[in-house]
Amino acid sequence: MAFIEIKGLFKTFDKVTAINRIDLEIKKGELLTLLGPSGCGKTTTLRCIAGLEKPEDGDIVIDGQSMLAEGFVPPAKRGIGMVFQNYAVWPHMKVFTNIVYGLKLQKLPKREIQESAARVLELVGLSGLENRYPSQLSGGQQQRVALARALVRNPKVLLLDEPLSNLDAKLREELRFEIKDLVRRMNITSVYVTHDQGEAMVISDRIAVMDSGNVVQIGNARDIYEKPANRFVADFIGAMNFMAGEIVEKVPDKPNAYVRTEFADKLLCRMSEHSKATVKDEIYASIRPEDVEVTADRPQADENCFKGTISNMAYLGNLLFFFVKLKNSMIRVQASHQVSFEEGQEVYLHLNPEKSMILS
């Protein structure tokens, strides 16, 4: 049974739809990420769950209690802890005071406050730093203070709004795993907002991809990456080659079809399970750069082999990226750094038919 239910949530700003009647269910202990570009509605959805925005329609149910349908429940009574993008720690307060500020407002016993603070300081790895000011901490430590403050009241739900976006790349990667491990150890239901696809794929149990106020696909990282629902999802999650074309023939008794493109009369592709395209429909054939095989000699495969020229090449340490020109099309290829090719060299590409997808 879902611990958080979002039912037909609808929210506008100045007549512009921010959330378009979305439905979501989040299980107890699950970390669900709302992923999408700026303006897609992910932060507005999070703020509606928190009670910081009031939607025009729909309902949010947390642990069986309606937050909207039976009267608006204010943020303080929703059992939620929230971590913001900009840390939002008080610069004039020490770490300890920042963390327990909300508990002091509740006038809890001093011993209970100290025990709760010690527990969360240990959880987030800040033990021994409770007497420092935020200015004496690194960015990662300040974000841990914000996380500790959100957890100190034992919330039912943890909400995180792009909490790592202000940190450098290496620290972001480190804290992703820390947050994921912490959430799992505490078994706390969490909703995480980010525009960073890599972050979403590392940290999430499931990902809800949003576009223009709509949830366009929900699934785990592998499903979203390998079975995108449409071109938007495929393009947003990782790199993808898109080849405009037309379906010319379907393969009997198989989920495959032949597509005519700029560089091929018959490119064999797998039909996406989300696609309802048929013969003569205009579609996109697509393939990930890592699924394109590049060789100096013609490969043995019967299907999807094409001769082209390397236009550009980039060395990225453990990877090589090529752009290979096939007639008027440019195909991006990812290969091992150990292969030996040069710009201007003629090569053969094999577009694996099982990895070449037909998308709307």
mmCIF file of C-alpha atoms in Angstrom:
data_model
loop_
_atom_site.group_PDB
_atom_site.id
_atom_site.type_symbol
_atom_site.label_atom_id
_atom_site.label_comp_id
_atom_site.label_asym_id
_atom_site.label_seq_id
_atom_site.Cartn_x
_atom_site.Cartn_y
_atom_site.Cartn_z
ATOM 1 C CA MET A 1 0.000 0.000 0.000
ATOM 2 C CA ALA A 2 1.225 3.509 -0.835
ATOM 3 C CA PHE A 3 2.515 5.670 2.022
ATOM 4 C CA ILE A 4 2.116 8.853 -0.045
ATOM 5 C CA GLU A 5 -0.657 9.155 -2.628
ATOM 6 C CA ILE A 6 -0.913 12.068 -5.021
ATOM 7 C CA LYS A 7 -4.314 12.166 -6.696
ATOM 8 C CA GLY A 8 -5.139 14.404 -9.648
ATOM 9 C CA LEU A 9 -2.874 17.198 -8.373
ATOM 10 C CA PHE A 10 -3.399 20.442 -10.286
ATOM 11 C CA LYS A 11 -1.564 23.720 -9.750
ATOM 12 C CA THR A 12 -1.263 26.908 -11.825
ATOM 13 C CA PHE A 13 0.703 30.143 -11.565
ATOM 14 C CA ASP A 14 -0.802 33.143 -13.399
ATOM 15 C CA LYS A 15 -2.883 30.790 -15.571
ATOM 16 C CA VAL A 16 0.180 28.734 -16.523
ATOM 17 C CA THR A 17 -0.207 25.065 -15.597
ATOM 18 C CA ALA A 18 2.636 23.959 -13.315
ATOM 19 C CA ILE A 19 1.205 20.536 -12.381
ATOM 20 C CA ASN A 20 -1.267 18.924 -14.756
ATOM 21 C CA ARG A 21 -3.472 16.577 -12.689
ATOM 22 C CA ILE A 22 -0.745 14.067 -11.896
ATOM 23 C CA ASP A 23 -1.143 10.806 -9.987
ATOM 24 C CA LEU A 24 1.705 9.210 -8.021
ATOM 25 C CA GLU A 25 2.061 6.521 -5.370
ATOM 26 C CA ILE A 26 5.142 6.264 -3.157
ATOM 27 C CA LYS A 27 5.714 3.194 -0.982
ATOM 28 C CA LYS A 28 6.838 3.277 2.629
ATOM 29 C CA GLY A 29 10.617 3.463 2.830
ATOM 30 C CA GLU A 30 10.949 4.209 -0.888
ATOM 31 C CA LEU A 31 13.096 6.992 -2.329
ATOM 32 C CA LEU A 32 11.289 8.410 -5.363
ATOM 33 C CA THR A 33 13.009 11.045 -7.472
ATOM 34 C CA LEU A 34 11.149 13.695 -9.465
ATOM 35 C CA LEU A 35 13.421 14.291 -12.451
ATOM 36 C CA GLY A 36 13.116 16.820 -15.246
ATOM 37 C CA PRO A 37 14.312 20.119 -16.709
ATOM 38 C CA SER A 38 13.701 23.527 -15.160
ATOM 39 C CA GLY A 39 10.022 24.469 -15.198
ATOM 40 C CA CYS A 40 8.717 20.902 -15.516
ATOM 41 C CA GLY A 41 6.807 21.030 -12.190
ATOM 42 C CA LYS A 42 9.025 18.846 -10.002
ATOM 43 C CA THR A 43 9.760 21.435 -7.267
ATOM 44 C CA THR A 44 6.155 22.659 -7.278
ATOM 45 C CA THR A 45 5.027 19.063 -6.700
ATOM 46 C CA LEU A 46 7.466 18.754 -3.793
ATOM 47 C CA ARG A 47 6.274 22.042 -2.284
ATOM 48 C CA CYS A 48 2.663 20.879 -2.533
ATOM 49 C CA ILE A 49 3.568 17.709 -0.604
ATOM 50 C CA ALA A 50 5.276 19.887 2.009
ATOM 51 C CA GLY A 51 2.322 22.257 2.259
ATOM 52 C CA LEU A 52 4.343 25.241 1.031
ATOM 53 C CA GLU A 53 2.071 25.543 -2.027
ATOM 54 C CA LYS A 54 -1.676 25.017 -2.137
ATOM 55 C CA PRO A 55 -2.953 23.333 -5.325
ATOM 56 C CA GLU A 56 -6.262 24.254 -6.942
ATOM 57 C CA ASP A 57 -7.404 20.636 -7.215
ATOM 58 C CA GLY A 58 -6.520 17.091 -6.217
ATOM 59 C CA ASP A 59 -5.382 15.564 -2.964
ATOM 60 C CA ILE A 60 -2.244 14.398 -1.190
ATOM 61 C CA VAL A 61 -2.548 11.543 1.302
ATOM 62 C CA ILE A 62 0.306 10.864 3.740
ATOM 63 C CA ASP A 63 0.133 7.739 5.891
ATOM 64 C CA GLY A 64 -3.611 7.506 5.323
ATOM 65 C CA GLN A 65 -4.355 11.146 6.193
ATOM 66 C CA SER A 66 -5.617 13.597 3.573
ATOM 67 C CA MET A 67 -3.678 16.867 3.431
ATOM 68 C CA LEU A 68 -6.242 18.719 1.299
ATOM 69 C CA ALA A 69 -9.623 17.063 0.844
ATOM 70 C CA GLU A 70 -10.649 17.376 4.500
ATOM 71 C CA GLY A 71 -9.150 20.846 4.995
ATOM 72 C CA PHE A 72 -5.664 22.189 4.350
ATOM 73 C CA VAL A 73 -3.112 20.680 6.739
ATOM 74 C CA PRO A 74 -0.280 23.194 7.435
ATOM 75 C CA PRO A 75 3.365 22.154 6.921
ATOM 76 C CA ALA A 76 4.132 21.842 10.653
ATOM 77 C CA LYS A 77 1.441 19.188 11.063
ATOM 78 C CA ARG A 78 2.364 16.997 8.091
ATOM 79 C CA GLY A 79 5.217 15.088 9.754
ATOM 80 C CA ILE A 80 7.695 16.232 7.116
ATOM 81 C CA GLY A 81 11.386 17.098 7.174
ATOM 82 C CA MET A 82 12.685 19.192 4.277
ATOM 83 C CA VAL A 83 16.180 19.861 2.928
ATOM 84 C CA PHE A 84 16.535 22.880 0.651
ATOM 85 C CA GLN A 85 18.945 23.610 -2.178
ATOM 86 C CA ASN A 86 20.654 26.519 -0.405
ATOM 87 C CA TYR A 87 21.084 24.727 2.984
ATOM 88 C CA ALA A 88 19.047 27.454 4.804
ATOM 89 C CA VAL A 89 21.157 27.198 7.968
ATOM 90 C CA TRP A 90 21.315 30.129 10.386
ATOM 91 C CA PRO A 91 24.790 31.727 10.029
ATOM 92 C CA HIS A 92 24.766 33.190 13.572
ATOM 93 C CA MET A 93 23.915 29.869 15.248
ATOM 94 C CA LYS A 94 26.268 27.007 15.986
ATOM 95 C CA VAL A 95 25.668 23.580 14.457
ATOM 96 C CA PHE A 96 23.930 22.257 17.571
ATOM 97 C CA THR A 97 21.528 25.210 17.795
ATOM 98 C CA ASN A 98 20.761 25.040 14.075
ATOM 99 C CA ILE A 99 19.791 21.383 14.385
ATOM 100 C CA VAL A 100 17.650 21.638 17.531
ATOM 101 C CA TYR A 101 15.998 25.017 16.852
ATOM 102 C CA GLY A 102 12.644 23.409 16.008
ATOM 103 C CA LEU A 103 12.775 21.157 19.060
ATOM 104 C CA LYS A 104 13.362 24.168 21.325
ATOM 105 C CA LEU A 105 10.297 25.885 19.857
ATOM 106 C CA GLN A 106 8.323 22.794 20.899
ATOM 107 C CA LYS A 107 9.716 23.266 24.429
ATOM 108 C CA LEU A 108 10.871 19.661 24.701
ATOM 109 C CA PRO A 109 12.929 18.609 27.752
ATOM 110 C CA LYS A 110 16.601 19.586 27.535
ATOM 111 C CA ARG A 111 17.788 15.994 27.889
ATOM 112 C CA GLU A 112 15.528 14.809 25.064
ATOM 113 C CA ILE A 113 16.820 17.595 22.826
ATOM 114 C CA GLN A 114 20.448 16.695 23.551
ATOM 115 C CA GLU A 115 19.846 12.979 22.922
ATOM 116 C CA SER A 116 18.058 13.687 19.619
ATOM 117 C CA ALA A 117 20.860 16.013 18.495
ATOM 118 C CA ALA A 118 23.566 13.482 19.383
ATOM 119 C CA ARG A 119 21.702 10.779 17.434
ATOM 120 C CA VAL A 120 21.387 12.763 14.199
ATOM 121 C CA LEU A 121 24.911 14.221 14.463
ATOM 122 C CA GLU A 122 26.181 10.647 14.524
ATOM 123 C CA LEU A 123 23.905 9.678 11.628
ATOM 124 C CA VAL A 124 25.161 12.420 9.323
ATOM 125 C CA GLY A 125 28.816 12.234 10.397
ATOM 126 C CA LEU A 126 29.052 15.570 12.243
ATOM 127 C CA SER A 127 29.853 14.350 15.752
ATOM 128 C CA GLY A 128 32.396 16.689 17.333
ATOM 129 C CA LEU A 129 31.434 19.656 15.147
ATOM 130 C CA GLU A 130 28.365 20.783 17.089
ATOM 131 C CA ASN A 131 30.071 23.933 18.451
ATOM 132 C CA ARG A 132 31.188 25.289 15.084
ATOM 133 C CA TYR A 133 29.454 28.020 13.106
ATOM 134 C CA PRO A 134 28.319 27.349 9.490
ATOM 135 C CA SER A 135 31.098 29.639 8.201
ATOM 136 C CA GLN A 136 33.612 27.215 9.738
ATOM 137 C CA LEU A 137 32.199 24.280 7.756
ATOM 138 C CA SER A 138 32.629 23.089 4.180
ATOM 139 C CA GLY A 139 29.670 23.103 1.784
ATOM 140 C CA GLY A 140 29.202 19.368 2.288
ATOM 141 C CA GLN A 141 29.192 19.745 6.059
ATOM 142 C CA GLN A 142 26.649 22.575 5.869
ATOM 143 C CA GLN A 143 24.379 20.346 3.798
ATOM 144 C CA ARG A 144 24.750 17.634 6.441
ATOM 145 C CA VAL A 145 23.605 20.177 9.047
ATOM 146 C CA ALA A 146 20.504 20.848 6.948
ATOM 147 C CA LEU A 147 19.913 17.089 6.654
ATOM 148 C CA ALA A 148 20.337 16.591 10.404
ATOM 149 C CA ARG A 149 17.862 19.407 11.131
ATOM 150 C CA ALA A 150 15.303 17.744 8.829
ATOM 151 C CA LEU A 151 15.752 14.367 10.547
ATOM 152 C CA VAL A 152 15.943 15.406 14.200
ATOM 153 C CA ARG A 153 12.150 15.425 14.634
ATOM 154 C CA ASN A 154 11.770 11.860 13.284
ATOM 155 C CA PRO A 155 9.611 12.898 10.316
ATOM 156 C CA LYS A 156 7.351 10.480 8.464
ATOM 157 C CA VAL A 157 8.576 11.844 5.135
ATOM 158 C CA LEU A 158 11.864 13.401 4.006
ATOM 159 C CA LEU A 159 11.708 15.902 1.125
ATOM 160 C CA LEU A 160 14.911 16.991 -0.644
ATOM 161 C CA ASP A 161 14.882 19.857 -3.158
ATOM 162 C CA GLU A 162 18.060 19.680 -5.288
ATOM 163 C CA PRO A 163 20.152 19.399 -2.102
ATOM 164 C CA LEU A 164 23.480 18.804 -3.876
ATOM 165 C CA SER A 165 23.315 21.300 -6.727
ATOM 166 C CA ASN A 166 25.516 23.894 -4.974
ATOM 167 C CA LEU A 167 28.359 21.440 -4.336
ATOM 168 C CA ASP A 168 31.302 20.564 -6.558
ATOM 169 C CA ALA A 169 31.085 17.449 -8.732
ATOM 170 C CA LYS A 170 33.272 15.183 -6.599
ATOM 171 C CA LEU A 171 31.474 16.062 -3.349
ATOM 172 C CA ARG A 172 28.078 15.627 -5.043
ATOM 173 C CA GLU A 173 29.038 12.104 -6.050
ATOM 174 C CA GLU A 174 30.151 11.279 -2.506
ATOM 175 C CA LEU A 175 27.016 12.679 -0.833
ATOM 176 C CA ARG A 176 24.681 10.871 -3.248
ATOM 177 C CA PHE A 177 25.708 7.564 -1.744
ATOM 178 C CA GLU A 178 25.638 8.929 1.805
ATOM 179 C CA ILE A 179 22.047 10.135 1.425
ATOM 180 C CA LYS A 180 20.992 6.879 -0.235
ATOM 181 C CA ASP A 181 22.560 4.822 2.565
ATOM 182 C CA LEU A 182 21.066 7.048 5.285
ATOM 183 C CA VAL A 183 17.545 6.862 3.849
ATOM 184 C CA ARG A 184 17.745 3.076 3.598
ATOM 185 C CA ARG A 185 19.069 2.659 7.147
ATOM 186 C CA MET A 186 16.292 4.848 8.532
ATOM 187 C CA ASN A 187 13.651 3.295 6.238
ATOM 188 C CA ILE A 188 12.196 6.774 5.741
ATOM 189 C CA THR A 189 9.893 7.545 2.813
ATOM 190 C CA SER A 190 11.638 10.179 0.689
ATOM 191 C CA VAL A 191 10.937 12.370 -2.322
ATOM 192 C CA TYR A 192 13.997 13.818 -4.042
ATOM 193 C CA VAL A 193 13.985 16.552 -6.698
ATOM 194 C CA THR A 194 16.784 16.981 -9.216
ATOM 195 C CA HIS A 195 17.495 17.886 -12.831
ATOM 196 C CA ASP A 196 20.671 15.761 -12.761
ATOM 197 C CA GLN A 197 20.018 12.443 -14.494
ATOM 198 C CA GLY A 198 23.130 10.780 -13.044
ATOM 199 C CA GLU A 199 22.121 11.784 -9.532
ATOM 200 C CA ALA A 200 18.629 10.395 -10.058
ATOM 201 C CA MET A 201 19.926 7.091 -11.410
ATOM 202 C CA VAL A 202 22.317 6.597 -8.483
ATOM 203 C CA ILE A 203 20.076 7.576 -5.604
ATOM 204 C CA SER A 204 16.561 6.434 -6.539
ATOM 205 C CA ASP A 205 14.467 3.338 -6.009
ATOM 206 C CA ARG A 206 12.205 4.737 -8.725
ATOM 207 C CA ILE A 207 12.285 7.802 -10.960
ATOM 208 C CA ALA A 208 9.300 9.871 -12.126
ATOM 209 C CA VAL A 209 10.321 11.822 -15.230
ATOM 210 C CA MET A 210 8.356 15.074 -15.572
ATOM 211 C CA ASP A 211 7.766 17.345 -18.556
ATOM 212 C CA SER A 212 5.521 20.426 -18.702
ATOM 213 C CA GLY A 213 3.682 19.528 -15.499
ATOM 214 C CA ASN A 214 3.093 15.890 -16.489
ATOM 215 C CA VAL A 215 4.634 12.629 -15.315
ATOM 216 C CA VAL A 216 5.679 11.017 -18.596
ATOM 217 C CA GLN A 217 7.305 7.849 -17.241
ATOM 218 C CA ILE A 218 7.863 6.099 -13.917
ATOM 219 C CA GLY A 219 10.297 3.244 -13.344
ATOM 220 C CA ASN A 220 13.654 2.217 -11.967
ATOM 221 C CA ALA A 221 16.854 3.565 -13.507
ATOM 222 C CA ARG A 222 17.343 0.588 -15.839
ATOM 223 C CA ASP A 223 13.788 0.723 -17.189
ATOM 224 C CA ILE A 224 13.942 4.475 -17.797
ATOM 225 C CA TYR A 225 17.307 4.219 -19.554
ATOM 226 C CA GLU A 226 16.746 1.075 -21.603
ATOM 227 C CA LYS A 227 13.009 1.421 -22.294
ATOM 228 C CA PRO A 228 12.222 5.149 -22.584
ATOM 229 C CA ALA A 229 8.564 5.971 -23.180
ATOM 230 C CA ASN A 230 9.210 8.601 -25.840
ATOM 231 C CA ARG A 231 11.838 10.851 -27.413
ATOM 232 C CA PHE A 232 11.757 13.335 -24.520
ATOM 233 C CA VAL A 233 12.696 10.675 -21.937
ATOM 234 C CA ALA A 234 15.321 9.086 -24.202
ATOM 235 C CA ASP A 235 16.915 12.472 -24.861
ATOM 236 C CA PHE A 236 16.840 13.631 -21.235
ATOM 237 C CA ILE A 237 18.286 10.413 -19.776
ATOM 238 C CA GLY A 238 21.760 9.938 -21.209
ATOM 239 C CA ALA A 239 22.962 10.533 -24.765
ATOM 240 C CA MET A 240 20.937 9.238 -27.717
ATOM 241 C CA ASN A 241 21.184 9.262 -31.506
ATOM 242 C CA PHE A 242 17.863 10.158 -33.148
ATOM 243 C CA MET A 243 17.302 9.335 -36.810
ATOM 244 C CA ALA A 244 14.099 10.638 -38.361
ATOM 245 C CA GLY A 245 12.473 8.034 -40.567
ATOM 246 C CA GLU A 246 9.418 6.148 -41.723
ATOM 247 C CA ILE A 247 8.388 2.579 -40.964
ATOM 248 C CA VAL A 248 8.410 0.652 -44.261
ATOM 249 C CA GLU A 249 7.836 -2.888 -43.058
ATOM 250 C CA LYS A 250 7.037 -4.793 -39.881
ATOM 251 C CA VAL A 251 8.720 -8.120 -39.136
ATOM 252 C CA PRO A 252 6.075 -10.890 -38.757
ATOM 253 C CA ASP A 253 5.745 -12.374 -35.264
ATOM 254 C CA LYS A 254 8.491 -10.123 -33.850
ATOM 255 C CA PRO A 255 8.472 -6.680 -32.171
ATOM 256 C CA ASN A 256 10.755 -5.402 -34.946
ATOM 257 C CA ALA A 257 10.347 -3.181 -37.994
ATOM 258 C CA TYR A 258 12.357 -1.759 -40.886
ATOM 259 C CA VAL A 259 12.782 2.010 -41.041
ATOM 260 C CA ARG A 260 13.817 4.214 -43.966
ATOM 261 C CA THR A 261 16.222 6.976 -42.896
ATOM 262 C CA GLU A 262 18.519 9.492 -44.629
ATOM 263 C CA PHE A 263 21.359 6.990 -44.748
ATOM 264 C CA ALA A 264 19.519 3.650 -44.956
ATOM 265 C CA ASP A 265 16.649 2.230 -47.012
ATOM 266 C CA LYS A 266 16.003 -0.468 -44.405
ATOM 267 C CA LEU A 267 17.286 -0.021 -40.866
ATOM 268 C CA LEU A 268 16.139 -2.874 -38.610
ATOM 269 C CA CYS A 269 14.888 -1.629 -35.217
ATOM 270 C CA ARG A 270 13.103 -2.907 -32.143
ATOM 271 C CA MET A 271 9.660 -1.476 -31.495
ATOM 272 C CA SER A 272 9.495 0.262 -28.133
ATOM 273 C CA GLU A 273 6.890 -1.325 -25.866
ATOM 274 C CA HIS A 274 5.424 2.161 -25.518
ATOM 275 C CA SER A 275 5.174 2.754 -29.286
ATOM 276 C CA LYS A 276 2.006 2.109 -31.285
ATOM 277 C CA ALA A 277 3.541 3.128 -34.608
ATOM 278 C CA THR A 278 2.773 1.156 -37.774
ATOM 279 C CA VAL A 279 3.765 1.086 -41.451
ATOM 280 C CA LYS A 280 4.089 4.540 -43.099
ATOM 281 C CA ASP A 281 4.205 6.312 -39.715
ATOM 282 C CA GLU A 282 6.935 8.903 -39.273
ATOM 283 C CA ILE A 283 9.012 8.033 -36.223
ATOM 284 C CA TYR A 284 12.483 8.295 -34.727
ATOM 285 C CA ALA A 285 14.893 5.394 -34.874
ATOM 286 C CA SER A 286 17.250 5.783 -31.921
ATOM 287 C CA ILE A 287 20.310 4.139 -30.450
ATOM 288 C CA ARG A 288 22.645 4.919 -27.543
ATOM 289 C CA PRO A 289 26.242 5.824 -28.509
ATOM 290 C CA GLU A 290 27.603 2.904 -26.478
ATOM 291 C CA ASP A 291 25.450 0.460 -28.496
ATOM 292 C CA VAL A 292 27.045 1.439 -31.814
ATOM 293 C CA GLU A 293 29.979 -0.794 -32.782
ATOM 294 C CA VAL A 294 32.765 0.906 -34.760
ATOM 295 C CA THR A 295 35.362 -1.126 -36.723
ATOM 296 C CA ALA A 296 37.975 -0.507 -39.395
ATOM 297 C CA ASP A 297 36.806 -3.560 -41.375
ATOM 298 C CA ARG A 298 33.260 -4.484 -42.313
ATOM 299 C CA PRO A 299 31.697 -6.555 -39.496
ATOM 300 C CA GLN A 300 30.152 -9.986 -40.093
ATOM 301 C CA ALA A 301 26.594 -8.884 -39.196
ATOM 302 C CA ASP A 302 23.942 -9.131 -41.940
ATOM 303 C CA GLU A 303 21.856 -6.142 -40.830
ATOM 304 C CA ASN A 304 22.501 -2.489 -40.004
ATOM 305 C CA CYS A 305 26.111 -2.151 -41.242
ATOM 306 C CA PHE A 306 27.081 1.226 -42.747
ATOM 307 C CA LYS A 307 30.262 2.871 -43.968
ATOM 308 C CA GLY A 308 31.075 6.387 -42.761
ATOM 309 C CA THR A 309 33.837 8.854 -41.922
ATOM 310 C CA ILE A 310 34.991 10.049 -38.499
ATOM 311 C CA SER A 311 34.360 13.803 -38.394
ATOM 312 C CA ASN A 312 35.323 14.554 -34.799
ATOM 313 C CA MET A 313 36.868 12.661 -31.927
ATOM 314 C CA ALA A 314 37.181 13.435 -28.210
ATOM 315 C CA TYR A 315 39.418 11.616 -25.708
ATOM 316 C CA LEU A 316 37.904 11.487 -22.204
ATOM 317 C CA GLY A 317 40.368 9.227 -20.427
ATOM 318 C CA ASN A 318 38.455 5.976 -20.147
ATOM 319 C CA LEU A 319 36.269 6.694 -23.204
ATOM 320 C CA LEU A 320 36.448 7.914 -26.766
ATOM 321 C CA PHE A 321 33.586 9.818 -28.368
ATOM 322 C CA PHE A 322 33.346 9.927 -32.167
ATOM 323 C CA PHE A 323 31.010 11.691 -34.514
ATOM 324 C CA VAL A 324 30.737 9.580 -37.655
ATOM 325 C CA LYS A 325 29.191 11.001 -40.824
ATOM 326 C CA LEU A 326 26.845 8.665 -42.717
ATOM 327 C CA LYS A 327 25.737 10.538 -45.837
ATOM 328 C CA ASN A 328 23.924 13.598 -44.388
ATOM 329 C CA SER A 329 23.545 12.134 -40.890
ATOM 330 C CA MET A 330 25.902 12.344 -37.931
ATOM 331 C CA ILE A 331 26.058 9.379 -35.527
ATOM 332 C CA ARG A 332 27.614 9.707 -32.089
ATOM 333 C CA VAL A 333 29.674 6.700 -30.981
ATOM 334 C CA GLN A 334 31.164 5.819 -27.598
ATOM 335 C CA ALA A 335 34.077 3.376 -27.551
ATOM 336 C CA SER A 336 36.899 2.167 -25.327
ATOM 337 C CA HIS A 337 39.935 4.443 -25.045
ATOM 338 C CA GLN A 338 42.036 1.474 -26.191
ATOM 339 C CA VAL A 339 40.786 1.536 -29.795
ATOM 340 C CA SER A 340 42.914 3.309 -32.385
ATOM 341 C CA PHE A 341 41.162 5.608 -34.872
ATOM 342 C CA GLU A 342 41.821 9.027 -36.366
ATOM 343 C CA GLU A 343 39.690 11.906 -37.570
ATOM 344 C CA GLY A 344 38.982 11.582 -41.292
ATOM 345 C CA GLN A 345 39.310 7.789 -41.207
ATOM 346 C CA GLU A 346 36.690 5.640 -42.954
ATOM 347 C CA VAL A 347 35.049 3.164 -40.577
ATOM 348 C CA TYR A 348 32.103 0.788 -40.418
ATOM 349 C CA LEU A 349 29.252 1.185 -37.952
ATOM 350 C CA HIS A 350 27.042 -1.640 -36.782
ATOM 351 C CA LEU A 351 23.784 -0.422 -35.194
ATOM 352 C CA ASN A 352 22.668 -3.361 -33.079
ATOM 353 C CA PRO A 353 19.050 -4.125 -34.164
ATOM 354 C CA GLU A 354 18.073 -5.120 -30.608
ATOM 355 C CA LYS A 355 19.372 -1.814 -29.260
ATOM 356 C CA SER A 356 17.958 0.365 -32.068
ATOM 357 C CA MET A 357 14.581 1.538 -30.819
ATOM 358 C CA ILE A 358 11.572 3.045 -32.551
ATOM 359 C CA LEU A 359 10.238 5.964 -30.503
ATOM 360 C CA SER A 360 7.343 8.368 -30.905
#
